[in-house]
PDB file of C-alpha atoms in Angstrom:
ATOM      1  CA  GLY A1447       0.123   0.004   0.087  1.00  0.00           C
ATOM      2  CA  GLU A1448       0.948   3.808  -0.012  1.00  0.00           C
ATOM      3  CA  ASN A1449       3.668   4.676   2.612  1.00  0.00           C
ATOM      4  CA  VAL A1450       5.822   7.407   3.108  1.00  0.00           C
ATOM      5  CA  GLU A1451       8.839   7.230   5.765  1.00  0.00           C
ATOM      6  CA  GLN A1452      10.436   9.992   7.171  1.00  0.00           C
ATOM      7  CA  HIS A1453      13.866  10.471   8.942  1.00  0.00           C
ATOM      8  CA  PRO A1454      15.062  11.431  11.050  1.00  0.00           C
ATOM      9  CA  SER A1455      12.243  11.291  13.890  1.00  0.00           C
ATOM     10  CA  THR A1456      14.343  13.941  15.790  1.00  0.00           C
ATOM     11  CA  LEU A1457      16.614  16.795  14.842  1.00  0.00           C
ATOM     12  CA  SER A1458      18.777  19.149  17.329  1.00  0.00           C
ATOM     13  CA  VAL A1459      20.503  21.729  15.576  1.00  0.00           C
ATOM     14  CA  GLN A1460      22.366  24.926  16.537  1.00  0.00           C
ATOM     15  CA  GLU A1461      20.877  28.207  15.404  1.00  0.00           C
ATOM     16  CA  GLY A1462      21.842  29.137  12.351  1.00  0.00           C
ATOM     17  CA  ASP A1463      23.187  25.710  11.277  1.00  0.00           C
ATOM     18  CA  SER A1464      21.198  24.007   8.608  1.00  0.00           C
ATOM     19  CA  ALA A1465      18.514  21.125   8.710  1.00  0.00           C
ATOM     20  CA  VAL A1466      17.451  18.630   6.533  1.00  0.00           C
ATOM     21  CA  ILE A1467      14.921  16.196   6.938  1.00  0.00           C
ATOM     22  CA  LYS A1468      14.459  13.258   4.065  1.00  0.00           C
ATOM     23  CA  CYS A1469      11.005  11.403   3.198  1.00  0.00           C
ATOM     24  CA  THR A1470      10.778   8.281   0.752  1.00  0.00           C
ATOM     25  CA  TYR A1471       7.296   7.350  -0.874  1.00  0.00           C
ATOM     26  CA  SER A1472       6.242   4.086  -2.131  1.00  0.00           C
ATOM     27  CA  ASP A1473       3.904   4.673  -4.878  1.00  0.00           C
ATOM     28  CA  SER A1474       5.270   5.832  -8.302  1.00  0.00           C
ATOM     29  CA  ALA A1475       2.287   7.730  -9.035  1.00  0.00           C
ATOM     30  CA  SER A1476       2.309  10.530  -6.502  1.00  0.00           C
ATOM     31  CA  ASN A1477       2.992  13.572  -7.950  1.00  0.00           C
ATOM     32  CA  TYR A1478       2.320  15.819  -5.209  1.00  0.00           C
ATOM     33  CA  PHE A1479       4.642  16.479  -2.130  1.00  0.00           C
ATOM     34  CA  PRO A1480       3.614  19.132   0.708  1.00  0.00           C
ATOM     35  CA  TRP A1481       5.564  19.878   3.548  1.00  0.00           C
ATOM     36  CA  TYR A1482       3.817  20.898   6.679  1.00  0.00           C
ATOM     37  CA  LYS A1483       5.154  22.610  10.244  1.00  0.00           C
ATOM     38  CA  GLN A1484       3.077  21.986  13.162  1.00  0.00           C
ATOM     39  CA  GLU A1485       4.096  23.870  16.446  1.00  0.00           C
ATOM     40  CA  LEU A1486       3.077  22.623  20.028  1.00  0.00           C
ATOM     41  CA  GLY A1487      -0.629  23.022  20.389  1.00  0.00           C
ATOM     42  CA  LYS A1488      -1.301  24.164  16.819  1.00  0.00           C
ATOM     43  CA  ARG A1489      -2.632  23.110  13.879  1.00  0.00           C
ATOM     44  CA  PRO A1490      -0.535  21.733  10.747  1.00  0.00           C
ATOM     45  CA  GLN A1491       0.324  24.509   8.191  1.00  0.00           C
ATOM     46  CA  LEU A1492       1.896  24.272   4.980  1.00  0.00           C
ATOM     47  CA  ILE A1493       5.179  25.296   4.456  1.00  0.00           C
ATOM     48  CA  ILE A1494       6.296  24.456   0.718  1.00  0.00           C
ATOM     49  CA  ASP A1495       5.054  21.942  -1.480  1.00  0.00           C
ATOM     50  CA  ILE A1496       6.431  20.606  -4.804  1.00  0.00           C
ATOM     51  CA  ARG A1497       4.896  18.923  -7.706  1.00  0.00           C
ATOM     52  CA  SER A1498       6.701  16.112  -9.794  1.00  0.00           C
ATOM     53  CA  ASN A1499       7.307  18.049 -12.743  1.00  0.00           C
ATOM     54  CA  VAL A1500       9.709  20.223 -10.665  1.00  0.00           C
ATOM     55  CA  GLY A1501      13.210  19.129  -9.488  1.00  0.00           C
ATOM     56  CA  GLU A1502      13.722  21.694  -6.562  1.00  0.00           C
ATOM     57  CA  LYS A1503      11.761  24.641  -5.035  1.00  0.00           C
ATOM     58  CA  LYS A1504      12.762  27.242  -2.734  1.00  0.00           C
ATOM     59  CA  ASP A1505      11.146  30.004  -0.761  1.00  0.00           C
ATOM     60  CA  GLN A1506      13.568  31.987   1.305  1.00  0.00           C
ATOM     61  CA  ARG A1507      15.183  29.868   3.846  1.00  0.00           C
ATOM     62  CA  ILE A1508      13.191  26.861   3.042  1.00  0.00           C
ATOM     63  CA  ALA A1509      13.952  24.525  -0.166  1.00  0.00           C
ATOM     64  CA  VAL A1510      12.426  21.193  -1.241  1.00  0.00           C
ATOM     65  CA  THR A1511      14.128  18.582  -3.727  1.00  0.00           C
ATOM     66  CA  LEU A1512      12.508  15.631  -4.911  1.00  0.00           C
ATOM     67  CA  ASN A1513      14.316  12.546  -6.863  1.00  0.00           C
ATOM     68  CA  LYS A1514      11.613  11.019  -8.760  1.00  0.00           C
ATOM     69  CA  THR A1515      13.839   7.859  -9.850  1.00  0.00           C
ATOM     70  CA  ALA A1516      14.462   7.129  -6.139  1.00  0.00           C
ATOM     71  CA  LYS A1517      11.300   8.291  -4.948  1.00  0.00           C
ATOM     72  CA  HIS A1518      12.828  10.610  -2.200  1.00  0.00           C
ATOM     73  CA  PHE A1519      12.072  14.199  -1.272  1.00  0.00           C
ATOM     74  CA  SER A1520      13.760  16.453   1.142  1.00  0.00           C
ATOM     75  CA  LEU A1521      13.142  19.505   2.887  1.00  0.00           C
ATOM     76  CA  HIS A1522      15.873  21.923   3.453  1.00  0.00           C
ATOM     77  CA  ILE A1523      15.899  24.762   6.334  1.00  0.00           C
ATOM     78  CA  THR A1524      18.780  27.033   6.110  1.00  0.00           C
ATOM     79  CA  GLU A1525      19.869  29.520   8.776  1.00  0.00           C
ATOM     80  CA  THR A1526      17.770  27.561  11.468  1.00  0.00           C
ATOM     81  CA  GLN A1527      16.044  30.071  13.943  1.00  0.00           C
ATOM     82  CA  PRO A1528      14.640  29.183  17.318  1.00  0.00           C
ATOM     83  CA  GLU A1529      10.999  29.843  16.053  1.00  0.00           C
ATOM     84  CA  ASP A1530      11.755  26.849  13.254  1.00  0.00           C
ATOM     85  CA  SER A1531      11.372  24.468  16.184  1.00  0.00           C
ATOM     86  CA  ALA A1532       8.244  22.697  15.650  1.00  0.00           C
ATOM     87  CA  VAL A1533       7.305  19.172  13.888  1.00  0.00           C
ATOM     88  CA  TYR A1534       7.573  18.697  10.469  1.00  0.00           C
ATOM     89  CA  PHE A1535       5.444  16.418   8.188  1.00  0.00           C
ATOM     90  CA  CYS A1536       5.716  15.316   4.861  1.00  0.00           C
ATOM     91  CA  ALA A1537       3.351  13.793   2.779  1.00  0.00           C
ATOM     92  CA  ALA A1538       2.465  12.649  -0.899  1.00  0.00           C
ATOM     93  CA  SER A1539      -0.750  12.679  -2.722  1.00  0.00           C
ATOM     94  CA  MET A1540      -1.373  11.829  -6.164  1.00  0.00           C
ATOM     95  CA  ASP A1541      -4.036  12.962  -9.030  1.00  0.00           C
ATOM     96  CA  SER A1542      -7.768  11.980  -8.044  1.00  0.00           C
ATOM     97  CA  SER A1543      -6.614  10.169  -4.536  1.00  0.00           C
ATOM     98  CA  TYR A1544      -8.055  13.229  -2.701  1.00  0.00           C
ATOM     99  CA  LYS A1545      -5.862  11.820   0.268  1.00  0.00           C
ATOM    100  CA  LEU A1546      -2.487  13.028   1.693  1.00  0.00           C
ATOM    101  CA  ILE A1547      -0.394  10.223   3.134  1.00  0.00           C
ATOM    102  CA  PHE A1548       1.899  11.547   5.714  1.00  0.00           C
ATOM    103  CA  GLY A1549       5.178  10.630   6.932  1.00  0.00           C
ATOM    104  CA  SER A1550       5.564  10.073  10.941  1.00  0.00           C
ATOM    105  CA  GLY A1551       7.064  13.694  11.653  1.00  0.00           C
ATOM    106  CA  THR A1552      10.456  15.121  12.511  1.00  0.00           C
ATOM    107  CA  ARG A1553      10.685  16.970  15.715  1.00  0.00           C
ATOM    108  CA  LEU A1554      13.193  19.841  14.947  1.00  0.00           C
ATOM    109  CA  LEU A1555      14.565  21.577  17.826  1.00  0.00           C
ATOM    110  CA  VAL A1556      16.929  24.827  17.377  1.00  0.00           C
ATOM    111  CA  ARG A1557      18.990  25.526  20.103  1.00  0.00           C
ATOM    112  CA  PRO A1558      20.029  29.403  20.665  1.00  0.00           C
TER     113      PRO A1558
ATOM    114  CA  LYS B 854     -11.614  35.001   5.021  1.00  0.00           C
ATOM    115  CA  ALA B 855     -12.270  33.042   8.313  1.00  0.00           C
ATOM    116  CA  GLY B 856     -10.186  29.874   8.513  1.00  0.00           C
ATOM    117  CA  VAL B 857     -11.523  26.419   9.072  1.00  0.00           C
ATOM    118  CA  THR B 858     -13.594  25.658  12.275  1.00  0.00           C
ATOM    119  CA  GLN B 859     -14.175  22.497  14.410  1.00  0.00           C
ATOM    120  CA  THR B 860     -16.643  21.996  17.406  1.00  0.00           C
ATOM    121  CA  PRO B 861     -16.008  20.936  20.045  1.00  0.00           C
ATOM    122  CA  ARG B 862     -12.228  21.386  20.830  1.00  0.00           C
ATOM    123  CA  TYR B 863     -12.199  18.901  23.346  1.00  0.00           C
ATOM    124  CA  LEU B 864     -14.740  15.642  24.232  1.00  0.00           C
ATOM    125  CA  ILE B 865     -14.298  13.085  27.105  1.00  0.00           C
ATOM    126  CA  LYS B 866     -16.571  10.142  26.426  1.00  0.00           C
ATOM    127  CA  THR B 867     -16.413   6.335  27.652  1.00  0.00           C
ATOM    128  CA  ARG B 868     -16.015   3.283  25.891  1.00  0.00           C
ATOM    129  CA  GLY B 869     -18.970   2.343  24.095  1.00  0.00           C
ATOM    130  CA  GLN B 870     -20.382   5.618  23.810  1.00  0.00           C
ATOM    131  CA  GLN B 871     -20.696   7.667  19.946  1.00  0.00           C
ATOM    132  CA  VAL B 872     -19.490  11.079  19.122  1.00  0.00           C
ATOM    133  CA  THR B 873     -20.182  13.495  16.488  1.00  0.00           C
ATOM    134  CA  LEU B 874     -17.311  16.079  15.324  1.00  0.00           C
ATOM    135  CA  SER B 875     -18.263  18.747  13.128  1.00  0.00           C
ATOM    136  CA  CYS B 876     -16.089  21.019  10.758  1.00  0.00           C
ATOM    137  CA  SER B 877     -17.023  24.008   9.008  1.00  0.00           C
ATOM    138  CA  PRO B 878     -14.513  24.723   5.939  1.00  0.00           C
ATOM    139  CA  ILE B 879     -13.017  27.655   4.585  1.00  0.00           C
ATOM    140  CA  SER B 880     -15.809  29.771   2.599  1.00  0.00           C
ATOM    141  CA  GLY B 881     -15.735  28.375  -0.967  1.00  0.00           C
ATOM    142  CA  HIS B 882     -13.997  25.235  -0.294  1.00  0.00           C
ATOM    143  CA  ARG B 883     -15.903  21.777  -1.419  1.00  0.00           C
ATOM    144  CA  SER B 884     -13.357  19.468  -0.166  1.00  0.00           C
ATOM    145  CA  VAL B 885     -13.138  18.475   3.108  1.00  0.00           C
ATOM    146  CA  SER B 886     -10.781  15.788   4.718  1.00  0.00           C
ATOM    147  CA  TRP B 887     -10.414  14.287   8.071  1.00  0.00           C
ATOM    148  CA  TYR B 888      -7.242  13.210   9.607  1.00  0.00           C
ATOM    149  CA  GLN B 889      -6.809  11.318  12.874  1.00  0.00           C
ATOM    150  CA  GLN B 890      -3.418  12.199  14.663  1.00  0.00           C
ATOM    151  CA  THR B 891      -1.963  10.104  17.654  1.00  0.00           C
ATOM    152  CA  PRO B 892       1.724  10.401  19.019  1.00  0.00           C
ATOM    153  CA  GLY B 893       2.205   6.535  17.835  1.00  0.00           C
ATOM    154  CA  GLN B 894       0.281   6.506  14.453  1.00  0.00           C
ATOM    155  CA  GLY B 895       1.080  10.482  13.303  1.00  0.00           C
ATOM    156  CA  LEU B 896      -1.632  11.707  10.814  1.00  0.00           C
ATOM    157  CA  GLN B 897      -3.790   9.283   9.070  1.00  0.00           C
ATOM    158  CA  PHE B 898      -6.252   9.649   6.411  1.00  0.00           C
ATOM    159  CA  LEU B 899      -9.942   9.064   7.393  1.00  0.00           C
ATOM    160  CA  PHE B 900     -11.867  10.237   4.529  1.00  0.00           C
ATOM    161  CA  GLU B 901     -12.650  13.146   1.958  1.00  0.00           C
ATOM    162  CA  TYR B 902     -15.777  14.650   0.698  1.00  0.00           C
ATOM    163  CA  PHE B 903     -16.521  16.723  -1.766  1.00  0.00           C
ATOM    164  CA  SER B 904     -19.627  18.089  -2.708  1.00  0.00           C
ATOM    165  CA  GLU B 905     -21.633  15.886  -0.563  1.00  0.00           C
ATOM    166  CA  THR B 906     -19.783  12.742  -1.991  1.00  0.00           C
ATOM    167  CA  GLN B 907     -17.266  10.485  -0.291  1.00  0.00           C
ATOM    168  CA  ARG B 908     -14.581  10.123  -2.553  1.00  0.00           C
ATOM    169  CA  ASN B 909     -11.980   8.436  -0.897  1.00  0.00           C
ATOM    170  CA  LYS B 910     -11.673   6.370   2.727  1.00  0.00           C
ATOM    171  CA  GLY B 911      -8.958   5.437   4.836  1.00  0.00           C
ATOM    172  CA  ASN B 912      -8.253   2.321   6.533  1.00  0.00           C
ATOM    173  CA  PHE B 913     -10.383   2.528   9.370  1.00  0.00           C
ATOM    174  CA  PRO B 914     -13.049   0.304  10.838  1.00  0.00           C
ATOM    175  CA  GLY B 915     -16.730   0.796   9.879  1.00  0.00           C
ATOM    176  CA  ARG B 916     -17.354   2.710  13.222  1.00  0.00           C
ATOM    177  CA  PHE B 917     -15.830   5.590  11.681  1.00  0.00           C
ATOM    178  CA  SER B 918     -18.297   7.572   9.332  1.00  0.00           C
ATOM    179  CA  GLY B 919     -18.726  10.931   8.090  1.00  0.00           C
ATOM    180  CA  ARG B 920     -20.998  13.179   5.795  1.00  0.00           C
ATOM    181  CA  GLN B 921     -20.971  16.647   4.061  1.00  0.00           C
ATOM    182  CA  PHE B 922     -23.839  19.151   3.820  1.00  0.00           C
ATOM    183  CA  SER B 923     -24.893  21.156   1.042  1.00  0.00           C
ATOM    184  CA  ASN B 924     -22.932  24.040   2.541  1.00  0.00           C
ATOM    185  CA  SER B 925     -19.684  21.955   2.680  1.00  0.00           C
ATOM    186  CA  ARG B 926     -19.876  21.681   6.289  1.00  0.00           C
ATOM    187  CA  SER B 927     -18.921  18.135   7.342  1.00  0.00           C
ATOM    188  CA  GLU B 928     -19.278  15.662  10.240  1.00  0.00           C
ATOM    189  CA  MET B 929     -17.530  12.888  11.541  1.00  0.00           C
ATOM    190  CA  ASN B 930     -19.233  10.147  13.563  1.00  0.00           C
ATOM    191  CA  VAL B 931     -17.412   7.223  15.692  1.00  0.00           C
ATOM    192  CA  SER B 932     -19.897   4.599  17.102  1.00  0.00           C
ATOM    193  CA  THR B 933     -19.077   2.217  19.947  1.00  0.00           C
ATOM    194  CA  LEU B 934     -15.847   3.878  21.262  1.00  0.00           C
ATOM    195  CA  GLU B 935     -12.918   2.333  22.218  1.00  0.00           C
ATOM    196  CA  LEU B 936      -9.956   3.330  24.414  1.00  0.00           C
ATOM    197  CA  GLY B 937      -7.792   3.355  21.056  1.00  0.00           C
ATOM    198  CA  ASP B 938      -9.797   6.333  19.467  1.00  0.00           C
ATOM    199  CA  SER B 939      -8.536   8.720  21.629  1.00  0.00           C
ATOM    200  CA  ALA B 940      -6.644  11.058  19.684  1.00  0.00           C
ATOM    201  CA  LEU B 941      -6.647  14.739  18.059  1.00  0.00           C
ATOM    202  CA  TYR B 942      -9.359  14.664  15.209  1.00  0.00           C
ATOM    203  CA  LEU B 943      -8.313  17.330  12.269  1.00  0.00           C
ATOM    204  CA  CYS B 944     -10.582  18.511   9.318  1.00  0.00           C
ATOM    205  CA  ALA B 945      -8.840  20.187   6.784  1.00  0.00           C
ATOM    206  CA  SER B 946     -10.681  22.015   3.643  1.00  0.00           C
ATOM    207  CA  SER B 947      -9.491  22.899   0.150  1.00  0.00           C
ATOM    208  CA  LEU B 948     -10.801  24.131  -2.993  1.00  0.00           C
ATOM    209  CA  GLN B 949     -11.230  20.840  -4.825  1.00  0.00           C
ATOM    210  CA  GLY B 950      -8.898  18.344  -3.043  1.00  0.00           C
ATOM    211  CA  SER B 951      -5.803  17.799  -1.231  1.00  0.00           C
ATOM    212  CA  SER B 952      -3.824  16.397  -4.603  1.00  0.00           C
ATOM    213  CA  TYR B 953      -4.433  19.826  -6.234  1.00  0.00           C
ATOM    214  CA  ASN B 954      -4.876  22.574  -3.692  1.00  0.00           C
ATOM    215  CA  GLU B 955      -3.131  23.473  -0.264  1.00  0.00           C
ATOM    216  CA  GLN B 956      -5.326  22.370   2.623  1.00  0.00           C
ATOM    217  CA  PHE B 957      -5.988  24.308   5.223  1.00  0.00           C
ATOM    218  CA  PHE B 958      -6.597  22.522   8.684  1.00  0.00           C
ATOM    219  CA  GLY B 959      -8.322  23.300  11.656  1.00  0.00           C
ATOM    220  CA  PRO B 960      -7.619  23.385  14.883  1.00  0.00           C
ATOM    221  CA  GLY B 961      -8.858  19.941  15.946  1.00  0.00           C
ATOM    222  CA  THR B 962     -10.926  18.044  18.185  1.00  0.00           C
ATOM    223  CA  ARG B 963      -9.294  16.247  21.158  1.00  0.00           C
ATOM    224  CA  LEU B 964     -11.370  13.202  22.149  1.00  0.00           C
ATOM    225  CA  THR B 965     -10.707  11.440  25.346  1.00  0.00           C
ATOM    226  CA  VAL B 966     -12.158   8.137  25.658  1.00  0.00           C
ATOM    227  CA  LEU B 967     -12.191   6.629  29.375  1.00  0.00           C
TER     228      LEU B 967
END
């Protein structure tokens, strides 16, 4: 069945360093890959997404890369700040499935 | 525009009872999805509705059901509650569905089953 694996489960970095979170999806028909940030006690919020016709997308300090052949996609956060501390979820979806399959989440801690 | 709202925010029930949760999507959004979030299982898809039709359903028992009304508001029902149903239930709305448009999540309903 459809599955998204996410690593690492926890990540601790020093403020200013970069953070990378990796996901692997199982269904090659997946073509939409959003990333959500969930702060403690808050709702998940979309921070960036990518479609399968694009290999990389950037938005200020955040970037996502996609390798369709390997079925991998990654979130890159540069110049991390304490407010980046949260749980990050990757997800995958495909046309006409109308559902997101989420990874298990990565708890990112940015140490001041 | 107002965001996605969910009621109630907190619920405490006992085993065997049933519960109904409500979700009001962003105005103009016709797709509503429901997810169960638990520490052990993460975010798991329950079902998705669009224009009152269920378009997809996750791997949950038949005790979990839902519906959508003509104004796009959605409800989910869990019957014969079990301890393992304790979770945060999130709904999310989008214009046409999660595969095509950004999903906006509600604040969730925290269900505790005793």
